[in-house]
Short mmCIF file of C-alpha atoms and ligand atoms in Angstrom, two decimals:
data_model
loop_
_atom_site.label_atom_id
_atom_site.label_comp_id
_atom_site.label_asym_id
_atom_site.label_seq_id
_atom_site.Cartn_x
_atom_site.Cartn_y
_atom_site.Cartn_z
CA MET J 1 144.62 -125.49 134.01
CA PRO J 2 143.82 -124.77 137.82
CA SER J 3 147.84 -124.86 139.56
CA THR J 4 146.99 -127.43 141.98
CA ALA J 5 144.08 -129.36 142.03
CA LEU J 6 140.79 -127.29 142.60
CA ASP J 7 137.88 -128.05 144.60
CA SER J 8 134.86 -126.21 142.80
CA ALA J 9 132.07 -126.96 145.87
CA PRO J 10 133.23 -124.69 148.68
CA TRP J 11 133.53 -121.53 145.89
CA ARG J 12 130.43 -122.83 144.12
CA ALA J 13 129.07 -122.81 147.34
CA THR J 14 129.77 -118.86 148.39
CA TRP J 15 129.40 -118.06 144.88
CA ASP J 16 125.87 -118.16 145.03
CA GLU J 17 125.40 -116.75 148.41
CA VAL J 18 127.05 -114.11 147.00
CA MET J 19 124.91 -113.64 143.91
CA THR J 20 121.77 -114.19 146.84
CA GLY J 21 123.23 -111.07 149.02
CA PHE J 22 122.86 -109.26 145.09
CA VAL J 23 119.35 -110.41 144.75
CA PRO J 24 117.62 -111.90 147.28
CA GLY J 25 114.28 -113.56 145.65
CA LEU J 26 115.97 -115.07 142.65
CA PRO J 27 115.43 -117.94 143.61
CA SER J 28 111.89 -116.97 142.49
CA LEU J 29 112.99 -115.83 138.96
CA GLU J 30 113.21 -119.68 138.36
CA ASP J 31 110.22 -120.71 138.73
CA VAL J 32 109.80 -117.45 136.61
CA ILE J 33 111.69 -118.84 133.79
CA ALA J 34 109.35 -122.38 134.13
CA CYS J 35 106.23 -121.01 134.20
CA ALA J 36 106.87 -119.42 130.89
CA ALA J 37 109.42 -122.02 129.40
CA ARG J 38 107.24 -125.54 128.80
CA ASP J 39 109.80 -127.78 128.13
CA PRO J 40 112.55 -126.17 126.68
CA ARG J 41 114.54 -129.61 124.94
CA ARG J 42 117.83 -127.10 124.54
CA ILE J 43 119.07 -124.02 127.09
CA LEU J 44 122.19 -121.80 126.28
CA ASP J 45 123.06 -119.93 129.91
CA LEU J 46 125.46 -116.56 128.86
CA GLY J 47 127.61 -115.36 131.07
CA GLY J 48 127.06 -118.28 133.47
CA GLY J 49 130.25 -118.05 135.73
CA PRO J 50 130.80 -121.10 137.63
CA GLY J 51 128.04 -122.87 136.44
CA VAL J 52 124.85 -122.57 139.21
CA PHE J 53 122.15 -121.16 137.53
CA ALA J 54 123.17 -123.98 134.72
CA GLU J 55 123.08 -126.61 137.16
CA ARG J 56 120.03 -125.37 138.31
CA LEU J 57 118.02 -124.87 134.98
CA ALA J 58 119.02 -129.31 134.27
CA ALA J 59 118.17 -130.54 137.75
CA ARG J 60 114.05 -128.80 136.32
CA TRP J 61 114.77 -129.91 132.84
CA PRO J 62 116.39 -132.90 133.61
CA SER J 63 115.68 -134.20 129.52
CA ALA J 64 117.31 -130.47 128.42
CA GLN J 65 120.12 -130.46 126.94
CA VAL J 66 122.41 -126.75 129.15
CA THR J 67 125.27 -125.00 127.36
CA MET J 68 126.98 -122.29 129.32
CA ILE J 69 128.90 -119.45 127.79
CA ASP J 70 131.55 -117.24 130.19
CA ILE J 71 135.23 -115.87 129.50
CA ASP J 72 136.47 -116.00 132.75
CA PRO J 73 139.09 -118.97 133.69
CA VAL J 74 138.23 -118.65 136.84
CA LEU J 75 134.13 -118.77 136.99
CA LEU J 76 134.88 -121.21 133.94
CA ALA J 77 137.02 -123.57 135.92
CA LEU J 78 135.38 -123.56 139.29
CA ALA J 79 131.89 -124.46 136.67
CA ARG J 80 133.91 -127.37 134.58
CA ASP J 81 134.78 -128.86 137.45
CA GLY J 82 131.10 -128.56 139.58
CA VAL J 83 128.29 -129.28 136.64
CA PRO J 84 126.85 -132.70 136.36
CA PRO J 85 127.30 -133.71 133.14
CA ALA J 86 124.11 -132.63 131.35
CA VAL J 87 126.16 -129.20 131.27
CA SER J 88 128.59 -128.30 128.51
CA VAL J 89 131.12 -125.84 129.79
CA LEU J 90 132.04 -123.30 126.66
CA GLU J 91 134.44 -120.42 127.20
CA ALA J 92 133.47 -118.20 124.68
CA ASP J 93 133.01 -113.45 124.10
CA LEU J 94 129.57 -112.92 123.93
CA CYS J 95 130.59 -109.72 121.70
CA ASP J 96 131.45 -112.99 119.82
CA ALA J 97 128.88 -115.67 117.20
CA LEU J 98 127.05 -117.47 119.45
CA PRO J 99 126.26 -121.37 119.55
CA ALA J 100 122.29 -122.42 117.60
CA GLY J 101 119.08 -124.33 118.61
CA PHE J 102 118.08 -123.29 121.78
CA ASP J 103 115.26 -122.99 123.21
CA LEU J 104 115.68 -121.12 125.86
CA ILE J 105 118.55 -118.79 126.17
CA THR J 106 119.07 -117.41 129.28
CA ALA J 107 121.21 -114.29 131.48
CA VAL J 108 121.54 -113.54 134.69
CA MET J 109 122.96 -110.55 136.37
CA THR J 110 125.53 -110.15 132.81
CA VAL J 111 124.68 -107.92 130.07
CA HIS J 112 125.70 -105.46 132.53
CA TYR J 113 128.77 -106.09 131.77
CA LEU J 114 128.35 -105.01 128.25
CA ARG J 115 128.20 -101.51 126.77
CA PRO J 116 125.03 -100.85 125.04
CA GLU J 117 125.88 -100.85 121.49
CA ARG J 118 126.86 -104.42 122.56
CA ILE J 119 123.89 -105.74 124.13
CA ARG J 120 121.61 -104.53 121.28
CA ALA J 121 124.15 -106.66 119.31
CA LEU J 122 124.37 -109.93 121.84
CA TYR J 123 120.42 -109.82 121.44
CA ARG J 124 120.37 -109.57 117.37
CA ARG J 125 121.99 -112.77 118.83
CA CYS J 126 120.39 -114.79 120.39
CA ARG J 127 117.44 -113.98 117.99
CA GLN J 128 119.22 -115.89 115.63
CA ALA J 129 120.08 -118.91 118.03
CA LEU J 130 116.81 -118.97 119.07
CA THR J 131 114.65 -121.82 117.33
CA LEU J 132 111.05 -120.44 116.37
CA GLY J 133 109.16 -118.92 119.46
CA GLY J 134 111.76 -119.44 121.67
CA LEU J 135 112.17 -117.40 125.04
CA LEU J 136 115.12 -115.55 126.18
CA VAL J 137 115.18 -113.98 129.81
CA ILE J 138 117.51 -111.28 130.77
CA ALA J 139 117.85 -110.43 134.37
CA ASP J 140 119.81 -107.26 135.91
CA LEU J 141 120.02 -104.88 137.26
CA MET J 142 117.50 -102.34 135.09
CA PRO J 143 115.72 -99.61 137.32
CA ASP J 144 112.00 -99.03 137.04
CA ASP J 145 111.42 -96.32 134.53
CA GLY J 146 109.64 -94.66 137.04
CA LEU J 147 111.92 -94.00 139.29
CA PRO J 148 113.85 -91.35 139.00
CA SER J 149 117.26 -92.55 138.83
CA VAL J 150 118.14 -89.18 141.28
CA MET J 151 116.34 -90.83 143.83
CA ASP J 152 117.41 -94.71 142.97
CA ALA J 153 121.23 -93.58 142.80
CA LEU J 154 120.32 -91.84 146.99
CA ASN J 155 118.57 -94.45 148.13
CA PRO J 156 120.71 -97.74 147.12
CA ALA J 157 118.42 -101.03 147.87
CA PRO J 158 118.64 -102.88 151.44
CA GLY J 159 121.84 -104.93 151.52
CA GLU J 160 123.19 -103.92 148.39
CA ALA J 161 126.66 -101.89 150.58
CA ALA J 162 126.74 -105.87 152.19
CA ALA J 163 126.30 -107.43 148.37
CA GLU J 164 129.51 -105.33 147.42
CA LEU J 165 131.55 -106.21 150.24
CA ALA J 166 131.03 -110.04 149.93
CA TRP J 167 131.95 -110.04 146.43
CA ALA J 168 135.10 -108.22 147.10
CA GLN J 169 135.74 -110.48 149.89
CA TRP J 170 134.93 -113.77 147.79
CA TRP J 171 137.58 -112.52 145.53
CA GLY J 172 139.67 -111.59 147.88
CA GLU J 173 139.50 -115.33 148.80
CA VAL J 174 140.52 -116.84 145.12
CA ALA J 175 143.63 -114.18 144.43
CA GLU J 176 144.87 -115.72 147.81
CA ALA J 177 144.59 -119.47 146.79
CA PRO J 178 147.25 -120.54 145.05
CA GLU J 179 145.45 -123.54 143.05
CA PHE J 180 144.19 -120.12 141.31
CA ALA J 181 147.10 -118.77 141.12
CA GLN J 182 147.36 -119.27 136.89
CA LEU J 183 143.89 -118.72 136.31
CA MET J 184 143.60 -114.80 138.02
CA ALA J 185 147.59 -113.43 135.68
CA ASP J 186 144.44 -115.29 132.21
CA ARG J 187 142.13 -113.66 134.38
CA ALA J 188 142.93 -110.08 134.09
CA ASP J 189 144.80 -110.40 131.25
CA ILE J 190 140.92 -111.00 129.38
CA PHE J 191 139.03 -108.19 131.63
CA ARG J 192 142.12 -105.83 130.62
CA HIS J 193 140.53 -105.31 127.76
CA ARG J 194 136.71 -105.59 128.43
CA PRO J 195 136.61 -103.65 132.05
CA PRO J 196 132.70 -104.70 133.08
CA ALA J 197 130.22 -101.60 131.21
CA ASN J 198 128.55 -101.62 134.35
CA PHE J 199 125.67 -101.08 132.63
CA ALA J 200 122.11 -100.33 134.06
CA GLY J 201 119.35 -99.48 130.94
CA SER J 202 116.25 -98.76 132.52
CA VAL J 203 113.27 -101.47 131.67
CA SER J 204 111.56 -99.43 128.57
CA TRP J 205 115.90 -99.12 127.85
CA HIS J 206 115.89 -102.56 127.66
CA VAL J 207 112.04 -103.58 125.98
CA ALA J 208 113.47 -101.29 122.78
CA ALA J 209 116.72 -103.21 122.38
CA ALA J 210 115.02 -106.99 122.55
CA ARG J 211 112.28 -105.35 119.60
CA SER J 212 115.01 -103.66 117.68
CA ALA J 213 116.75 -107.06 118.33
CA GLY J 214 113.58 -108.53 116.10
CA PHE J 215 111.82 -109.50 119.06
CA ARG J 216 107.94 -109.09 119.18
CA GLU J 217 107.12 -109.66 122.19
CA ALA J 218 109.36 -108.00 125.39
CA GLY J 219 108.43 -106.77 128.63
CA VAL J 220 109.48 -107.54 132.50
CA VAL J 221 108.03 -110.45 134.05
CA TRP J 222 109.69 -110.43 138.01
CA ARG J 223 111.22 -107.83 139.50
CA ASP J 224 113.46 -107.20 143.22
CA GLY J 225 114.46 -104.46 143.89
CA ARG J 226 116.34 -102.95 141.63
CA HIS J 227 116.69 -106.06 139.92
CA ALA J 228 114.53 -107.44 136.42
CA ALA J 229 113.69 -109.97 134.85
CA LEU J 230 112.09 -109.72 130.86
CA VAL J 231 111.58 -112.01 128.55
CA ALA J 232 111.29 -111.74 124.99
CA VAL J 233 109.73 -113.90 122.16
C1 SAM O 1 128.36 -111.18 137.96
S1 SAM O 1 128.54 -112.85 136.68
C2 SAM O 1 126.34 -113.89 136.88
C3 SAM O 1 127.37 -115.13 136.62
C4 SAM O 1 125.82 -115.56 136.81
N1 SAM O 1 125.23 -115.90 135.58
C5 SAM O 1 125.50 -116.42 138.11
O1 SAM O 1 124.35 -115.52 137.93
O2 SAM O 1 125.66 -117.10 139.29
C6 SAM O 1 128.15 -112.06 135.57
C7 SAM O 1 129.24 -113.52 134.37
O3 SAM O 1 129.13 -112.69 133.04
C8 SAM O 1 130.45 -113.28 132.71
N2 SAM O 1 131.23 -112.09 131.36
C9 SAM O 1 131.13 -110.89 131.54
N3 SAM O 1 131.62 -110.44 130.40
C10 SAM O 1 131.52 -111.83 128.87
C11 SAM O 1 132.30 -112.08 128.33
N4 SAM O 1 132.16 -110.64 126.91
N5 SAM O 1 131.68 -112.52 127.49
C12 SAM O 1 131.46 -113.82 128.68
N6 SAM O 1 130.44 -113.78 129.85
C13 SAM O 1 131.22 -112.33 130.11
C14 SAM O 1 131.51 -112.70 133.83
O4 SAM O 1 132.64 -113.23 134.11
C15 SAM O 1 130.50 -113.88 134.96
O5 SAM O 1 130.29 -114.56 135.31
#
């Protein structure tokens, strides 16, 4: 529980700005998902953070039940305070079992936290958690196979350094706010054993992982610089 009362609104608003700094085209991804997933009744958002994306999914499909999963106590507290009643917030590790029966599963800027073998296992569990014909959408840092990685390293996307700075500042401000003191200590305990892998698999890596998890079709449907979204059916 937060040490003092939590007003999630400004924190969630600035989080959204930080995420859009990393991926300026993020709003257009929502339209792409809406075209691919016609009328999902149950939606699962993996690594939903403070629930901003889950809230948008709930607004887009008002009759859907949206569930988001995360492990970070700070972000879970912001989500619990801020999401509308249509969104359920679950505390869980993506490396453990997932709930089942979803028509759409999304993971936005999340899977790079996991090591490659854990991403493969997650894709297998996602397939089991989806209804027949359900969609898995993974959006993350996903370099194009055609772009040599050395060039990629030499040419960071414009605005990437500013986004990294904004991310560090956001967490710095959270660390200084008394209402997050206990949650930040809990967070440190959790991530001590789960350092982010920062794995940026290429498009073909993710497509192969999805196919070997049992998805029949998988391909890129959206790209914004070094970020892309894969849909697996
Ligand atoms: C960069 S954030 C993206 C959050 C959100 N998807 C968004 O777009 O705003 C990555 C999220 O993945 C979550 N995450 C990382 N590893 C996780 C794990 N093993 N289990 C559950 N969530 C995890 C983090 O706590 C964080 O909220």
